[in-house]
Amino acid sequence: MFKHQTKYFTTPIFYVNDAPHIGHAYTEVAADVLARWHRAAGVDTRFLTGTDEHGQKILRTAEANGASPKEWVDRLVAQEWRPMLENLNIANDDFIRTTDARHEAGVAKFLQRLYDKGYIYEGEFEALYCVGCEEFKPKSEIVQGAAEFTGHKVCAIHSKPLELLQEKNYFFKMSAFQDRLLELYERRPDFIQPAPARNEVIAFVQQDLTDLSISRNTFNWGVPIPWDESHVTYVWFDALLNYITALEYSTSVVGDEPGSVALAKYWPAVHIVGKDILRFHAVIWPAMLMAAELAEPECVFAHGWLLVGGEKMSKSKLTGIAPHEITGTFGVDAVRYYFMRAINFGQDGSFSWEDIAARYQAELANGFGNLVSRVLAMNAKYFDAKQPESGDLTGADKQISELAARVTSLANEHITKYAIHEAIAVVWQLVDALNGYITEQEPWQLAKDEAQRVRLATVLATATEGLRVLAQLLAPVIPEAAAKLWRSLGAVAVLGELSEQNIAAAGQWHKLPAGTPQEALPALFPRVELAAGVKK
Ligand code: MSP
């Protein structure tokens, strides 16, 4: 099950040249669900997210908006990025910005360490650069432009012309790590997930691995190279280091890495990233860590694209949808649920307003919300809004309690493999089974016969206990609805706060004592006025 004492989840740190769209929201929610679940399983968990604020892309955007780069990033972080996290109910433990002093000091320290170890050298360089990717492009990602860019070489991802850069740069001897990287992928098959991502990286590294240009000297929006302040650090080299600078790397003892308490405790990390930036995380980053003699990440998990109209959602291609547009219509829980349920984690998935509306109605409103309302309403009507006292369990009741135990253990197992969609699908078996159970047991018929009073109590106690299990198992995904349900079951008074419950033990039965007072609960997923809110 959950083998580790500690766990460290990270998201990419996002470029703040623009406001977030739901592609960014998707990554945040996935990492948040994993972090919340591990915390609930009693694992000492740290969850880091943040913003990537240096580089040419941001510098140019700031200039185009008549702001200094620092003014620009401060504004976007405060007005767009932090509010997105709040709006999505993201429970991150830390938020790192690459303009933080702790980060800049850590980058300088790391560079100096590699320089002293002889892994950095000076050289001349000429290559095609994509400012959108912030990357010198490999041949495989350079294509001929079309329409207004006919005759130009363009980036295969951004379809915009590449810039020929000719500079004196500092280089990181990444080629020296080719064999060690291949050995790492071989020795630890789970290092890169899912499997197709792993295969892609192995094929890439098996080709010639070149050294990496890690400095720029034509602009100064970045972390200065410590031994040559006429250069700033390449934005990706700078950005990747956030994962350790957030663990106090800058104050750790050189020569005795990892000297910081946080680094020793939480490193290495599980990096949740989109597949666009897999290579940076699975090739460059472990090579950097090897050079510094730090442990490689625990895992790099590359998730797929959120597609809109069959295309990767992106602001530059104008398919971007702001997270608040959908949370405003469906509520934050529904959006979190939809992202995690509708898309197999690790694969591409299409977003559409019709699809989220359909799942909202069928699964959240009719499937789960209605179940909760019915059971609580019957408890109120027949048992004075108190947990009924269960009699002996019959076969049908036992099937429910056994399913609850099975579903708990399977869902937890899926989470340890980062299969979030599978975990939710398994939990939903309990939602469906409880709905079927109520239909079959017909408590409203039992209520008509005083002789069936114990049976009625047993059925409703069983169903309510099922709701208690669901509140625990769904808390990482739909935290607001789960907390409301937990309160209305009266569970806080008898079992403590939902956040204190062990999710791995959610399937234990008879946890709610008979007589526990319950509270009325308005519909968890009320009808959404689709005609007004839904864009087609
Ligand atoms: N700043 C770098 C990351 C540095 S990490 C050390 C960067 N930033 S980004 O703003 O471009 O974010 C890219 C990430 O945003 C993707 O890897 C993914 O997590 C998320 N997504 C952006 N668009 C997305 C989709 N359409 N679908 C899914 N995720 C998307 O790259």
Short mmCIF file of N, CA and C and ligand atoms in Angstrom, two decimals, residues 12-15 21 23-24 26-27 52 236 239-240 242-243 273-274 276-277 281 303-306 312-313, ligand 1:
data_model
loop_
_atom_site.label_atom_id
_atom_site.label_comp_id
_atom_site.label_asym_id
_atom_site.label_seq_id
_atom_site.Cartn_x
_atom_site.Cartn_y
_atom_site.Cartn_z
N PRO A 12 4.57 21.39 -12.52
CA PRO A 12 5.51 22.31 -13.17
C PRO A 12 5.29 23.70 -12.58
N ILE A 13 6.29 24.53 -12.63
CA ILE A 13 6.04 25.93 -12.28
C ILE A 13 5.69 26.61 -13.60
N PHE A 14 4.59 27.31 -13.61
CA PHE A 14 4.01 27.78 -14.87
C PHE A 14 4.56 29.15 -15.26
N TYR A 15 4.67 29.37 -16.56
CA TYR A 15 5.09 30.68 -17.06
C TYR A 15 4.00 31.70 -16.78
N HIS A 21 -5.05 28.77 -18.02
CA HIS A 21 -6.24 28.18 -18.65
C HIS A 21 -6.47 26.81 -18.02
N GLY A 23 -5.89 23.87 -18.90
CA GLY A 23 -4.79 22.91 -19.00
C GLY A 23 -3.92 22.99 -17.75
N HIS A 24 -3.64 24.20 -17.31
CA HIS A 24 -2.85 24.36 -16.07
C HIS A 24 -3.66 23.87 -14.87
N TYR A 26 -5.83 21.60 -14.80
CA TYR A 26 -5.86 20.13 -14.81
C TYR A 26 -4.67 19.55 -14.05
N THR A 27 -3.47 20.04 -14.36
CA THR A 27 -2.28 19.54 -13.66
C THR A 27 -2.38 19.81 -12.16
N ASP A 52 7.14 30.23 -12.91
CA ASP A 52 8.41 30.33 -13.63
C ASP A 52 8.43 31.74 -14.23
N TRP A 236 15.27 27.26 -18.28
CA TRP A 236 14.89 25.90 -17.86
C TRP A 236 15.82 25.36 -16.77
N ALA A 239 14.60 27.04 -13.78
CA ALA A 239 13.26 26.59 -13.34
C ALA A 239 13.29 25.21 -12.68
N LEU A 240 14.02 24.28 -13.28
CA LEU A 240 14.01 22.91 -12.75
C LEU A 240 14.49 22.88 -11.30
N ASN A 242 13.73 24.72 -8.98
CA ASN A 242 12.73 25.10 -7.97
C ASN A 242 12.39 23.94 -7.05
N TYR A 243 12.46 22.72 -7.58
CA TYR A 243 12.03 21.57 -6.79
C TYR A 243 12.92 21.34 -5.58
N VAL A 273 3.86 16.26 -14.45
CA VAL A 273 4.07 17.24 -15.53
C VAL A 273 3.23 16.86 -16.74
N GLY A 274 3.01 17.83 -17.64
CA GLY A 274 2.39 17.52 -18.92
C GLY A 274 3.45 16.89 -19.82
N ASP A 276 4.41 17.59 -22.65
CA ASP A 276 5.20 18.55 -23.42
C ASP A 276 6.57 18.79 -22.79
N ILE A 277 6.65 18.64 -21.48
CA ILE A 277 7.90 18.98 -20.81
C ILE A 277 8.53 17.76 -20.14
N HIS A 281 12.26 17.08 -17.72
CA HIS A 281 12.22 16.48 -16.39
C HIS A 281 12.86 15.10 -16.31
N HIS A 303 1.44 13.44 -17.78
CA HIS A 303 0.03 13.27 -18.14
C HIS A 303 -0.22 13.79 -19.55
N GLY A 304 -1.41 13.49 -20.06
CA GLY A 304 -1.71 13.84 -21.45
C GLY A 304 -2.29 15.24 -21.60
N TRP A 305 -2.75 15.51 -22.80
CA TRP A 305 -3.34 16.82 -23.12
C TRP A 305 -4.80 16.87 -22.80
N LEU A 306 -5.20 18.04 -22.37
CA LEU A 306 -6.61 18.37 -22.37
C LEU A 306 -6.85 18.95 -23.76
N LYS A 312 -4.80 20.43 -28.71
CA LYS A 312 -4.30 20.73 -27.37
C LYS A 312 -4.76 22.14 -26.99
N MET A 313 -5.38 22.23 -25.83
CA MET A 313 -5.80 23.55 -25.41
C MET A 313 -4.60 24.44 -25.20
N1 MSP B 1 7.62 26.90 -17.11
C1 MSP B 1 7.62 25.63 -17.73
C2 MSP B 1 7.70 24.53 -16.70
C3 MSP B 1 8.89 24.55 -15.80
S1 MSP B 1 8.86 23.26 -14.65
C4 MSP B 1 10.34 23.30 -13.97
C5 MSP B 1 6.36 25.47 -18.55
N2 MSP B 1 5.34 26.26 -18.21
S2 MSP B 1 3.90 26.28 -18.94
O1 MSP B 1 3.20 27.39 -18.35
O2 MSP B 1 4.04 26.27 -20.34
O3 MSP B 1 3.18 24.99 -18.45
C6 MSP B 1 3.22 23.77 -19.14
C7 MSP B 1 2.38 22.80 -18.38
O4 MSP B 1 1.02 23.27 -18.27
C8 MSP B 1 2.23 21.42 -18.99
O5 MSP B 1 3.33 20.60 -18.76
C9 MSP B 1 0.98 20.95 -18.28
O6 MSP B 1 1.28 20.63 -16.94
C10 MSP B 1 0.12 22.20 -18.29
N3 MSP B 1 -0.67 22.29 -19.51
C11 MSP B 1 -0.66 23.33 -20.38
N4 MSP B 1 -1.58 23.06 -21.36
C12 MSP B 1 -2.16 21.89 -21.13
C13 MSP B 1 -3.14 21.13 -21.78
N5 MSP B 1 -3.77 21.54 -22.86
N6 MSP B 1 -3.47 19.92 -21.26
C14 MSP B 1 -2.86 19.45 -20.12
N7 MSP B 1 -1.93 20.15 -19.49
C15 MSP B 1 -1.57 21.36 -19.95
O7 MSP B 1 6.34 24.63 -19.42
#
